[in-house]
Amino acid sequence: LPGLAHFLEHMVFMGSEKYPSENGFDAFLKKHGGSDNASTDCERTVFQFDVQRKKFREALDRWAQFFICPLMIRDAIDREVEAVDSEYQLAKPSDSHRKEMLFGSLTDVVLLWYLDTLEEWVKEIFSGVPNNAQPKPDFSELLDPFDTPAFNKLYRGRNTCSIEVKPLHYISWLIGHEGTGSILSILRRKCWAMALFGGNSETGFDQNSTYSIFSISITLTDQGFQNFYQVAHLVFQYLKMMQSLGPQQRIYEEIQKIEANEFHYQEQTDPIEYVEDICENMQLFPKEHFLTGDQLMFQYSPEVISAALSLLTPDRSNLLLLSPDHEGHCPLREKWFGTHYSVEDIQQEWRERWNGDFELSSDLHLPVKNKFIATDFSLKLSDCPDTELPVRVTANDRGCLWYKKDNKFNIPKAYIRFHLISPVIQQSAKNLVLFDLLVNILGHNLAEPAYEADVAQLDYKLSVGEHGLVIKVKGFNHKLPLLFHLILDHLADFSACQDVFNMFSEQLKKTYFNILIRPEKLGKDVRLLVLEHGRWSMVEKYQALADGGLTVEELMEFSRTFKTQLYAEGLVQGNFTSQESIQFLQYITDKLQFSKLPAEVPVLFRVVELPLKQHLCKVKALNKGDANSEVTVYYQSGLKNLREHTLMELLVMHMEEPCFDFLRTKETLGYHVYPTCRNTSGVLGFSVTVETQATKFNTELVELKIEEFLSSFGEKLSALTDSAFNTQVTALVKLKECEDTHLGEEVDRNWAEVATQQYVFNRLHREIEALKQMTRAELVSWYLEHRGHNCRKLSVHVVGFGPEEGDPPGDDNSSYGEVSKLTFLPASPKMAAATSIMDIPSFTQSLTLFPYHKIIQ
């Protein structure tokens, strides 16, 4: 029965004979600062949880009862089927899921206790788990699982080993290389592709007891789509070149060195993630490789690599071409996801060419020696007094730098982050689009020269901020300045030719389109458009691009203007001295040569003050084949201080499990249901969100159920005992007191203070102190004050297509109306008390604006 393992993954959480309460395990974990999760792959299900140390044994016993004596009550089964179906409905529009299902249809077939104490607990608690003593299924006789006439074809669809050697890792390293001479390098030069991913993901779908696959996924441009056979031919040429040259020991040892460096100097990860990784490794590797099997390459064996390479030939391949242009040309339909597709023979001309001794492109070659691999791992001595928090080591009218030397984790790594703030970005929707293009094309220009740094474990990320360009660089400090200088050099000398401009304009238009057709993304855009004054909507950005009025000359002019109107604010942490860190800011100002800004640029929006009543903004989803809806009910609190922000965190922590139990488990409204503490440009509020389907529920009914939950939660909160309140406070305090597991966690927290220009680097400590002084009465009073007639409430509904919303019957195929315009819907009599927002600018223009506000007191 397909999906049974996934369904049972859900059901075991619904109570056991020893602990019969539904969601009792979740409630226990939430009460004691813990969390849990589970995931089902093709051949295994992984369950995991974490909790405060003193409650670990009790949690372990509750957990073990999942597998010893789960209740499986009929009523719970019926309700959880709905939850699984909601998860399925959320996955149906996903191209990656649809592709896997289509592909699958082609085949025939660090511890805080002593280890001995933990081992004793596991033996004692898990001894009751049934075991049928049967061996694991053996599929070794299936030598060619895809040896079927259906496999070696061209499929058109519509969008919606050796443990020691790791031969597929070696091959994927070369196939996925983006440097000079690579497949992607040539495709980018021709403007035929944006990205390429090659390899075996080691998920249950890519690698299991019956087969392993090697996938090469290429994101084509429109021009590349028209030349997809030539694209495939280039891939086969590269594979043939690799087969002709044979395995290269120099390249293997370079990969081996990079992986070893990362392993030996890796930072500690979150314990629950580490446990999950080791748990999965225990299913895949022998005992001696539980800790290292997924990370290290142990020995070079050209024979093993050659054997794997010899299997990557055109006659063993399957081509899958996904495009919305195939609309109306896909008569076949996949059973489970309903994906429409067609099957055709690979063109005879190409089949004959690939079966023969075809020539290789002279542009293809293997990577050269990597200059970014670190060799100096020494720790630097401080050149200034050590501090617990970042300090500003330099500041002038063009920028400033915050710095902290790492003396805690003591690794030869560092983090460099800069926010290049500019007033020109938010001047118009057109400027926002030009800024997106600038950052995307800058990334494209860097892709080839910076790729060697990327594979040498030096990471960089260029992000479009609301008010500036964010540059993040991290990795081994030895070669990190090389990468940072490379990025700034390319920004200073930014250029874009017409073909690249056209390619990225078309790609950005698709990106905006994909955001608009996703209910959760559209819901966020609508909510912030109502709340934040001066924000440009995704629809306005899409229109600015879709109108076709932008030119490469305008992009170059925007680039010049942007680079002359900047303020650079940065943070450097890790294995650099203060003087070395100051040089990064100096390099920015010297290279870009910008002048002082005439006025300070705010890094926040001003926010509207919602009236003391309920408002409903209800828009129709844009994908007529998507039943998914989203409802967010938001309560605005206002300009508050750090204490009240912490109080809201505590409220949401109290709310999480009851929200899940009421709206998902009992009412089965949808798979994703959650409360959120919201900080909107310094203005606080909280919300409850439900993602549902129009085939099952009307969004207004969902909102009424949310209100029903909030009322029942108010009663539950009022009846809360001091003991239960103190337990939850302690749990939140313990979470905030958790030591950072790696330097990146500390940097992320400090960067959030720099990026928002709040600079409360000891915020966690102050929140803990505030929590210790809170009372139950204060929490209850705050919640009740934000309910009823005292509330400033905004509801945002993104309404999917289905019978519960009055839509006529139709199939579940994606189809779109006018994407450059939103359809606003009025409230029904069910929500007569709400004022409908039918035009956002008209609604917000008369509202009071809060002043700029930072939560620093």
Short mmCIF file of C-alpha atoms in Angstrom, two decimals, residues 39 57 123 342 362 517 588 675 836:
data_model
loop_
_atom_site.label_atom_id
_atom_site.label_comp_id
_atom_site.label_asym_id
_atom_site.label_seq_id
_atom_site.Cartn_x
_atom_site.Cartn_y
_atom_site.Cartn_z
CA SER A 39 10.66 11.91 7.95
CA ARG A 57 14.78 9.65 30.24
CA LYS A 123 18.02 -1.52 26.26
CA SER A 342 4.31 12.58 -23.32
CA SER A 362 37.72 21.87 -27.81
CA ILE A 517 1.40 31.74 -7.69
CA ILE A 588 35.22 48.65 -0.09
CA PRO A 675 1.30 30.72 15.68
CA SER A 836 -13.22 44.19 3.54
#
